[in-house]
Amino acid sequence: MSILNATQSIAPPAVSGSLRRQCLFAVTILLVEDSRAASEAIRLYAAESGARVRRADSLGAASRHLSVYRPNVVIVDLGLPDGDGIDLIRQLASASTPLTSIVAMSGQDRTTWHAEAMAAGAAGCLEKPIASLRTFQEAVLAVLPDAESRRRPDERELLLSGRATVRAALDEDLRRAQGLLADALPAGDADTVAYCAQFLQSVGEMLGDLDLAVVARGAGTVSGAGELARIVEARLERRPGQFVA
C-alpha cells in the first residue's frame, strides 16, 4: 500500500473527564525522529496534553506507518539517518490526498531550514530544544484545523530531567552513537561521523546537555570526532540515575 493511501483511524481510548479537557485531547501524532531521548521527551509532552504518539525512526519507517494509518499531525525531524526530512514533508504535502498538518523540527539554526521546510509544505515549525510544554502545545495547535474549538495551552511546567524513561532513552542514543563512531573512525567514514555529530548535537540540545551539544557541533569531521567519542564514553560511565541537564 502506498504512502497516505490508508484510511484506518485510531479509536480513542476510554478517558476521564480531566483528560478530555486537555488541549490536544484525542490528537494522534506521528513523530519522525531518530533520537530515542528526544522522542521520549516529546511523548511525555504529548501525554500531558492528551495526545498520542507513534514514533518512526527513519523515512522508511515513516512510510510504513503512513501506509496503515493517517495521523492528525506529523512532526518531522529534518536530520534522519536515511535522508532529509524535507523530502518526506514534500511527499506528504503533494500526495493525491495531502496531509497538511505537518510540523518541521530541527535543532539547527532556524535560518538554515525554516524557509525550505515551509516551502516544502510544512504548516509550522518547532525548534529543539523545545522550551516548554506550552511551546509544544502551541506548535501542534497551530496546525490543527479545529484549534479554535480547543482549550488553550497549559501554563504548567513539565520537568524532564531525572525521569527514568528519559535517562534510559538517552543511554540508548549514546550507545548507538558509540557503536557508529567505533566503526566509522578507523574506517575514516566521514558521512557517518557527520551524522553522529548532528545526531548528538540534537540530543544534547533537546535534553539540556550543553557540553555534549558544543562538542558535537565542532566534531563533524573524522579528525575532530575523537573528543566526541570520549564525551559519549564519559556520559555512559555516569553513576546509575545521574542525569546531565
PDB file of C-alpha atoms in Angstrom:
ATOM      1  CA  MET A   1       0.000   0.000   0.000  1.00  0.00           C
ATOM      2  CA  SER A   2       1.437   3.377  -0.946  1.00  0.00           C
ATOM      3  CA  ILE A   3       2.045   6.160   1.496  1.00  0.00           C
ATOM      4  CA  LEU A   4      -1.084   8.040   2.598  1.00  0.00           C
ATOM      5  CA  ASN A   5      -3.480   5.571   0.978  1.00  0.00           C
ATOM      6  CA  ALA A   6      -4.586   4.324   4.386  1.00  0.00           C
ATOM      7  CA  THR A   7      -7.924   5.307   5.802  1.00  0.00           C
ATOM      8  CA  GLN A   8      -7.643   3.482   9.132  1.00  0.00           C
ATOM      9  CA  SER A   9      -8.125   5.730  12.123  1.00  0.00           C
ATOM     10  CA  ILE A  10      -7.226   5.017  15.714  1.00  0.00           C
ATOM     11  CA  ALA A  11     -10.183   4.579  18.028  1.00  0.00           C
ATOM     12  CA  PRO A  12      -9.911   6.872  21.037  1.00  0.00           C
ATOM     13  CA  PRO A  13      -9.436   5.085  24.357  1.00  0.00           C
ATOM     14  CA  ALA A  14     -11.749   5.404  27.328  1.00  0.00           C
ATOM     15  CA  VAL A  15     -10.643   8.548  29.141  1.00  0.00           C
ATOM     16  CA  SER A  16     -11.527  10.586  32.164  1.00  0.00           C
ATOM     17  CA  GLY A  17     -13.202  13.973  32.062  1.00  0.00           C
ATOM     18  CA  SER A  18      -9.953  15.673  33.057  1.00  0.00           C
ATOM     19  CA  LEU A  19      -8.164  14.246  30.006  1.00  0.00           C
ATOM     20  CA  ARG A  20     -10.971  15.421  27.740  1.00  0.00           C
ATOM     21  CA  ARG A  21     -10.274  18.958  28.932  1.00  0.00           C
ATOM     22  CA  GLN A  22      -6.672  18.833  27.719  1.00  0.00           C
ATOM     23  CA  CYS A  23      -5.891  20.951  24.681  1.00  0.00           C
ATOM     24  CA  LEU A  24      -4.684  18.099  22.437  1.00  0.00           C
ATOM     25  CA  PHE A  25      -7.259  15.531  23.539  1.00  0.00           C
ATOM     26  CA  ALA A  26      -7.508  12.588  21.081  1.00  0.00           C
ATOM     27  CA  VAL A  27      -4.946  14.079  18.661  1.00  0.00           C
ATOM     28  CA  THR A  28      -2.799  11.386  17.030  1.00  0.00           C
ATOM     29  CA  ILE A  29       0.782  12.312  16.169  1.00  0.00           C
ATOM     30  CA  LEU A  30       3.324  10.512  14.022  1.00  0.00           C
ATOM     31  CA  LEU A  31       6.747  11.607  15.264  1.00  0.00           C
ATOM     32  CA  VAL A  32       9.551  11.025  12.763  1.00  0.00           C
ATOM     33  CA  GLU A  33      12.646  11.301  14.969  1.00  0.00           C
ATOM     34  CA  ASP A  34      15.759   9.128  15.212  1.00  0.00           C
ATOM     35  CA  SER A  35      16.658  10.023  18.804  1.00  0.00           C
ATOM     36  CA  ARG A  36      15.006   7.871  21.459  1.00  0.00           C
ATOM     37  CA  ALA A  37      15.647  10.525  24.111  1.00  0.00           C
ATOM     38  CA  ALA A  38      14.076  13.335  22.086  1.00  0.00           C
ATOM     39  CA  SER A  39      11.163  11.048  21.226  1.00  0.00           C
ATOM     40  CA  GLU A  40      10.575  10.183  24.876  1.00  0.00           C
ATOM     41  CA  ALA A  41      10.597  13.868  25.833  1.00  0.00           C
ATOM     42  CA  ILE A  42       8.001  14.619  23.152  1.00  0.00           C
ATOM     43  CA  ARG A  43       5.948  11.579  24.170  1.00  0.00           C
ATOM     44  CA  LEU A  44       5.777  12.946  27.720  1.00  0.00           C
ATOM     45  CA  TYR A  45       4.703  16.365  26.444  1.00  0.00           C
ATOM     46  CA  ALA A  46       2.049  14.726  24.266  1.00  0.00           C
ATOM     47  CA  ALA A  47       0.740  12.540  27.091  1.00  0.00           C
ATOM     48  CA  GLU A  48       0.394  15.586  29.342  1.00  0.00           C
ATOM     49  CA  SER A  49      -1.597  17.262  26.562  1.00  0.00           C
ATOM     50  CA  GLY A  50      -3.999  14.388  25.854  1.00  0.00           C
ATOM     51  CA  ALA A  51      -2.366  13.358  22.556  1.00  0.00           C
ATOM     52  CA  ARG A  52      -0.945  10.006  21.492  1.00  0.00           C
ATOM     53  CA  VAL A  53       2.315   9.463  19.639  1.00  0.00           C
ATOM     54  CA  ARG A  54       3.614   6.823  17.287  1.00  0.00           C
ATOM     55  CA  ARG A  55       7.310   7.046  16.512  1.00  0.00           C
ATOM     56  CA  ALA A  56       9.158   6.348  13.283  1.00  0.00           C
ATOM     57  CA  ASP A  57      12.954   6.500  13.474  1.00  0.00           C
ATOM     58  CA  SER A  58      13.597   6.939   9.743  1.00  0.00           C
ATOM     59  CA  LEU A  59      11.989   7.910   6.458  1.00  0.00           C
ATOM     60  CA  GLY A  60      11.420   4.242   5.655  1.00  0.00           C
ATOM     61  CA  ALA A  61       9.695   3.598   8.972  1.00  0.00           C
ATOM     62  CA  ALA A  62       7.531   6.697   8.470  1.00  0.00           C
ATOM     63  CA  SER A  63       6.367   5.405   5.093  1.00  0.00           C
ATOM     64  CA  ARG A  64       5.408   2.078   6.650  1.00  0.00           C
ATOM     65  CA  HIS A  65       3.407   3.789   9.405  1.00  0.00           C
ATOM     66  CA  LEU A  66       1.644   6.053   6.923  1.00  0.00           C
ATOM     67  CA  SER A  67       0.639   3.099   4.763  1.00  0.00           C
ATOM     68  CA  VAL A  68      -1.644   1.770   7.510  1.00  0.00           C
ATOM     69  CA  TYR A  69      -2.988   4.815   9.317  1.00  0.00           C
ATOM     70  CA  ARG A  70      -3.398   8.552   8.937  1.00  0.00           C
ATOM     71  CA  PRO A  71      -2.441  10.660  11.969  1.00  0.00           C
ATOM     72  CA  ASN A  72      -3.841  14.098  12.707  1.00  0.00           C
ATOM     73  CA  VAL A  73      -0.349  15.606  12.827  1.00  0.00           C
ATOM     74  CA  VAL A  74       3.100  14.594  11.583  1.00  0.00           C
ATOM     75  CA  ILE A  75       6.172  16.042  13.317  1.00  0.00           C
ATOM     76  CA  VAL A  76       9.256  15.537  11.147  1.00  0.00           C
ATOM     77  CA  ASP A  77      12.816  15.974  12.359  1.00  0.00           C
ATOM     78  CA  LEU A  78      14.911  17.094   9.418  1.00  0.00           C
ATOM     79  CA  GLY A  79      18.111  15.168  10.177  1.00  0.00           C
ATOM     80  CA  LEU A  80      17.294  11.477   9.690  1.00  0.00           C
ATOM     81  CA  PRO A  81      19.620   8.513   9.137  1.00  0.00           C
ATOM     82  CA  ASP A  82      18.260   7.598   5.702  1.00  0.00           C
ATOM     83  CA  GLY A  83      17.624  11.035   4.226  1.00  0.00           C
ATOM     84  CA  ASP A  84      16.339  14.556   4.659  1.00  0.00           C
ATOM     85  CA  GLY A  85      13.056  15.154   6.459  1.00  0.00           C
ATOM     86  CA  ILE A  86      12.329  17.893   3.911  1.00  0.00           C
ATOM     87  CA  ASP A  87      11.780  15.151   1.331  1.00  0.00           C
ATOM     88  CA  LEU A  88       9.118  13.496   3.493  1.00  0.00           C
ATOM     89  CA  ILE A  89       7.381  16.828   4.080  1.00  0.00           C
ATOM     90  CA  ARG A  90       7.294  17.469   0.345  1.00  0.00           C
ATOM     91  CA  GLN A  91       5.950  13.974  -0.338  1.00  0.00           C
ATOM     92  CA  LEU A  92       3.166  14.275   2.248  1.00  0.00           C
ATOM     93  CA  ALA A  93       2.123  17.748   1.145  1.00  0.00           C
ATOM     94  CA  SER A  94       1.997  16.838  -2.557  1.00  0.00           C
ATOM     95  CA  ALA A  95       0.280  13.435  -2.241  1.00  0.00           C
ATOM     96  CA  SER A  96      -3.020  12.805  -4.012  1.00  0.00           C
ATOM     97  CA  THR A  97      -4.644  13.085  -0.580  1.00  0.00           C
ATOM     98  CA  PRO A  98      -2.293  15.597   1.010  1.00  0.00           C
ATOM     99  CA  LEU A  99      -1.537  15.687   4.689  1.00  0.00           C
ATOM    100  CA  THR A 100      -1.244  19.338   5.620  1.00  0.00           C
ATOM    101  CA  SER A 101      -0.852  19.322   9.421  1.00  0.00           C
ATOM    102  CA  ILE A 102       2.925  18.926   9.280  1.00  0.00           C
ATOM    103  CA  VAL A 103       5.396  20.362  11.787  1.00  0.00           C
ATOM    104  CA  ALA A 104       9.063  20.532  10.768  1.00  0.00           C
ATOM    105  CA  MET A 105      11.526  20.167  13.650  1.00  0.00           C
ATOM    106  CA  SER A 106      15.260  20.779  13.964  1.00  0.00           C
ATOM    107  CA  GLY A 107      17.921  21.810  16.432  1.00  0.00           C
ATOM    108  CA  GLN A 108      19.868  23.682  13.758  1.00  0.00           C
ATOM    109  CA  ASP A 109      19.857  27.445  13.320  1.00  0.00           C
ATOM    110  CA  ARG A 110      16.324  28.336  12.242  1.00  0.00           C
ATOM    111  CA  THR A 111      17.584  30.483   9.372  1.00  0.00           C
ATOM    112  CA  THR A 112      19.097  27.401   7.713  1.00  0.00           C
ATOM    113  CA  TRP A 113      15.901  25.343   7.461  1.00  0.00           C
ATOM    114  CA  HIS A 114      12.699  27.235   8.271  1.00  0.00           C
ATOM    115  CA  ALA A 115      12.044  28.745   4.830  1.00  0.00           C
ATOM    116  CA  GLU A 116      12.829  25.497   2.995  1.00  0.00           C
ATOM    117  CA  ALA A 117      10.568  23.466   5.290  1.00  0.00           C
ATOM    118  CA  MET A 118       7.660  25.853   4.834  1.00  0.00           C
ATOM    119  CA  ALA A 119       8.173  25.901   1.061  1.00  0.00           C
ATOM    120  CA  ALA A 120       8.133  22.082   1.042  1.00  0.00           C
ATOM    121  CA  GLY A 121       4.705  22.059   2.686  1.00  0.00           C
ATOM    122  CA  ALA A 122       5.173  22.269   6.454  1.00  0.00           C
ATOM    123  CA  ALA A 123       2.406  24.178   8.217  1.00  0.00           C
ATOM    124  CA  GLY A 124       4.566  25.011  11.226  1.00  0.00           C
ATOM    125  CA  CYS A 125       7.990  24.623  12.773  1.00  0.00           C
ATOM    126  CA  LEU A 126       9.317  23.516  16.146  1.00  0.00           C
ATOM    127  CA  GLU A 127      12.824  24.320  17.314  1.00  0.00           C
ATOM    128  CA  LYS A 128      14.832  21.986  19.521  1.00  0.00           C
ATOM    129  CA  PRO A 129      15.328  22.141  22.406  1.00  0.00           C
ATOM    130  CA  ILE A 130      11.589  22.547  22.986  1.00  0.00           C
ATOM    131  CA  ALA A 131      11.390  25.294  25.568  1.00  0.00           C
ATOM    132  CA  SER A 132       8.321  24.130  27.477  1.00  0.00           C
ATOM    133  CA  LEU A 133       5.127  22.116  27.464  1.00  0.00           C
ATOM    134  CA  ARG A 134       3.315  25.227  26.253  1.00  0.00           C
ATOM    135  CA  THR A 135       5.732  25.620  23.321  1.00  0.00           C
ATOM    136  CA  PHE A 136       4.981  22.057  22.208  1.00  0.00           C
ATOM    137  CA  GLN A 137       1.236  22.521  22.572  1.00  0.00           C
ATOM    138  CA  GLU A 138       1.231  25.807  20.652  1.00  0.00           C
ATOM    139  CA  ALA A 139       3.200  24.261  17.766  1.00  0.00           C
ATOM    140  CA  VAL A 140       0.720  21.397  17.414  1.00  0.00           C
ATOM    141  CA  LEU A 141      -2.377  23.555  17.889  1.00  0.00           C
ATOM    142  CA  ALA A 142      -1.135  25.900  15.166  1.00  0.00           C
ATOM    143  CA  VAL A 143      -1.510  23.189  12.507  1.00  0.00           C
ATOM    144  CA  LEU A 144      -4.823  21.697  13.667  1.00  0.00           C
ATOM    145  CA  PRO A 145      -7.915  22.760  11.712  1.00  0.00           C
ATOM    146  CA  ASP A 146     -10.051  22.624  14.872  1.00  0.00           C
ATOM    147  CA  ALA A 147      -7.641  24.609  17.056  1.00  0.00           C
ATOM    148  CA  GLU A 148     -10.164  27.373  17.743  1.00  0.00           C
ATOM    149  CA  SER A 149     -12.534  24.927  19.430  1.00  0.00           C
ATOM    150  CA  ARG A 150      -9.853  23.510  21.716  1.00  0.00           C
ATOM    151  CA  ARG A 151      -8.656  24.630  25.123  1.00  0.00           C
ATOM    152  CA  ARG A 152      -5.718  26.967  25.191  1.00  0.00           C
ATOM    153  CA  PRO A 153      -2.208  25.718  26.039  1.00  0.00           C
ATOM    154  CA  ASP A 154      -1.106  24.991  29.592  1.00  0.00           C
ATOM    155  CA  GLU A 155       0.973  27.247  31.782  1.00  0.00           C
ATOM    156  CA  ARG A 156       2.181  24.233  33.785  1.00  0.00           C
ATOM    157  CA  GLU A 157       5.823  23.223  33.713  1.00  0.00           C
ATOM    158  CA  LEU A 158       6.835  19.652  32.925  1.00  0.00           C
ATOM    159  CA  LEU A 159      10.353  18.810  34.085  1.00  0.00           C
ATOM    160  CA  LEU A 160      12.004  16.093  32.009  1.00  0.00           C
ATOM    161  CA  SER A 161      15.422  15.828  33.648  1.00  0.00           C
ATOM    162  CA  GLY A 162      15.782  12.923  36.034  1.00  0.00           C
ATOM    163  CA  ARG A 163      12.915  10.910  34.556  1.00  0.00           C
ATOM    164  CA  ALA A 164      13.877   7.256  34.338  1.00  0.00           C
ATOM    165  CA  THR A 165      12.374   6.778  30.879  1.00  0.00           C
ATOM    166  CA  VAL A 166      14.253   9.795  29.502  1.00  0.00           C
ATOM    167  CA  ARG A 167      17.531   8.623  31.040  1.00  0.00           C
ATOM    168  CA  ALA A 168      17.090   5.116  29.607  1.00  0.00           C
ATOM    169  CA  ALA A 169      16.329   6.553  26.162  1.00  0.00           C
ATOM    170  CA  LEU A 170      19.356   8.867  26.382  1.00  0.00           C
ATOM    171  CA  ASP A 171      21.640   5.951  27.208  1.00  0.00           C
ATOM    172  CA  GLU A 172      20.272   4.054  24.204  1.00  0.00           C
ATOM    173  CA  ASP A 173      21.072   7.041  21.966  1.00  0.00           C
ATOM    174  CA  LEU A 174      24.592   7.264  23.399  1.00  0.00           C
ATOM    175  CA  ARG A 175      25.261   3.544  22.926  1.00  0.00           C
ATOM    176  CA  ARG A 176      24.053   3.759  19.338  1.00  0.00           C
ATOM    177  CA  ALA A 177      26.352   6.707  18.611  1.00  0.00           C
ATOM    178  CA  GLN A 178      29.246   4.975  20.366  1.00  0.00           C
ATOM    179  CA  GLY A 179      28.859   1.934  18.118  1.00  0.00           C
ATOM    180  CA  LEU A 180      28.636   4.009  14.953  1.00  0.00           C
ATOM    181  CA  LEU A 181      31.717   6.050  15.880  1.00  0.00           C
ATOM    182  CA  ALA A 182      33.694   2.925  16.808  1.00  0.00           C
ATOM    183  CA  ASP A 183      33.220   1.654  13.250  1.00  0.00           C
ATOM    184  CA  ALA A 184      33.441   4.995  11.453  1.00  0.00           C
ATOM    185  CA  LEU A 185      36.618   6.459  12.959  1.00  0.00           C
ATOM    186  CA  PRO A 186      39.043   3.653  11.973  1.00  0.00           C
ATOM    187  CA  ALA A 187      37.465   3.498   8.516  1.00  0.00           C
ATOM    188  CA  GLY A 188      37.567   7.260   8.001  1.00  0.00           C
ATOM    189  CA  ASP A 189      33.823   7.234   7.266  1.00  0.00           C
ATOM    190  CA  ALA A 190      33.138  10.964   7.077  1.00  0.00           C
ATOM    191  CA  ASP A 191      29.417  10.619   6.348  1.00  0.00           C
ATOM    192  CA  THR A 192      28.746   8.518   9.445  1.00  0.00           C
ATOM    193  CA  VAL A 193      30.840  10.831  11.623  1.00  0.00           C
ATOM    194  CA  ALA A 194      28.909  13.850  10.337  1.00  0.00           C
ATOM    195  CA  TYR A 195      25.612  12.090  11.044  1.00  0.00           C
ATOM    196  CA  CYS A 196      26.711  11.173  14.593  1.00  0.00           C
ATOM    197  CA  ALA A 197      27.791  14.752  15.268  1.00  0.00           C
ATOM    198  CA  GLN A 198      24.453  16.137  14.088  1.00  0.00           C
ATOM    199  CA  PHE A 199      22.563  13.447  15.996  1.00  0.00           C
ATOM    200  CA  LEU A 200      24.389  14.043  19.289  1.00  0.00           C
ATOM    201  CA  GLN A 201      24.174  17.814  18.964  1.00  0.00           C
ATOM    202  CA  SER A 202      20.414  17.462  18.652  1.00  0.00           C
ATOM    203  CA  VAL A 203      20.225  15.089  21.640  1.00  0.00           C
ATOM    204  CA  GLY A 204      22.365  17.389  23.769  1.00  0.00           C
ATOM    205  CA  GLU A 205      20.314  20.450  22.914  1.00  0.00           C
ATOM    206  CA  MET A 206      16.995  18.685  23.440  1.00  0.00           C
ATOM    207  CA  LEU A 207      17.943  17.481  26.922  1.00  0.00           C
ATOM    208  CA  GLY A 208      19.960  20.490  28.041  1.00  0.00           C
ATOM    209  CA  ASP A 209      23.378  18.769  27.960  1.00  0.00           C
ATOM    210  CA  LEU A 210      25.198  21.793  26.602  1.00  0.00           C
ATOM    211  CA  ASP A 211      28.687  20.267  26.884  1.00  0.00           C
ATOM    212  CA  LEU A 212      27.655  17.378  24.642  1.00  0.00           C
ATOM    213  CA  ALA A 213      25.964  19.751  22.199  1.00  0.00           C
ATOM    214  CA  VAL A 214      29.005  22.041  21.962  1.00  0.00           C
ATOM    215  CA  VAL A 215      31.463  19.186  21.418  1.00  0.00           C
ATOM    216  CA  ALA A 216      29.192  17.602  18.810  1.00  0.00           C
ATOM    217  CA  ARG A 217      28.785  20.902  16.973  1.00  0.00           C
ATOM    218  CA  GLY A 218      32.544  21.073  16.438  1.00  0.00           C
ATOM    219  CA  ALA A 219      33.078  17.402  15.638  1.00  0.00           C
ATOM    220  CA  GLY A 220      31.584  16.974  12.188  1.00  0.00           C
ATOM    221  CA  THR A 221      34.794  15.630  10.641  1.00  0.00           C
ATOM    222  CA  VAL A 222      36.798  12.454  11.235  1.00  0.00           C
ATOM    223  CA  SER A 223      39.755  14.441  12.575  1.00  0.00           C
ATOM    224  CA  GLY A 224      37.572  16.203  15.129  1.00  0.00           C
ATOM    225  CA  ALA A 225      35.472  13.261  16.265  1.00  0.00           C
ATOM    226  CA  GLY A 226      37.844  11.809  18.859  1.00  0.00           C
ATOM    227  CA  GLU A 227      36.658  14.215  21.550  1.00  0.00           C
ATOM    228  CA  LEU A 228      33.059  13.396  20.679  1.00  0.00           C
ATOM    229  CA  ALA A 229      33.739   9.672  21.185  1.00  0.00           C
ATOM    230  CA  ARG A 230      35.345  10.454  24.557  1.00  0.00           C
ATOM    231  CA  ILE A 231      32.435  12.530  25.850  1.00  0.00           C
ATOM    232  CA  VAL A 232      29.982   9.821  24.773  1.00  0.00           C
ATOM    233  CA  GLU A 233      32.012   7.263  26.736  1.00  0.00           C
ATOM    234  CA  ALA A 234      32.081   9.571  29.765  1.00  0.00           C
ATOM    235  CA  ARG A 235      28.309  10.009  29.649  1.00  0.00           C
ATOM    236  CA  LEU A 236      27.801   6.252  29.565  1.00  0.00           C
ATOM    237  CA  GLU A 237      30.091   5.796  32.587  1.00  0.00           C
ATOM    238  CA  ARG A 238      27.957   8.002  34.827  1.00  0.00           C
ATOM    239  CA  ARG A 239      26.625   6.535  38.037  1.00  0.00           C
ATOM    240  CA  PRO A 240      23.181   4.930  37.633  1.00  0.00           C
ATOM    241  CA  GLY A 241      20.496   7.562  37.928  1.00  0.00           C
ATOM    242  CA  GLN A 242      22.814  10.511  37.251  1.00  0.00           C
ATOM    243  CA  PHE A 243      21.362  12.796  34.605  1.00  0.00           C
ATOM    244  CA  VAL A 244      23.120  15.691  32.924  1.00  0.00           C
ATOM    245  CA  ALA A 245      20.823  18.678  32.440  1.00  0.00           C
TER     246      ALA A 245
END
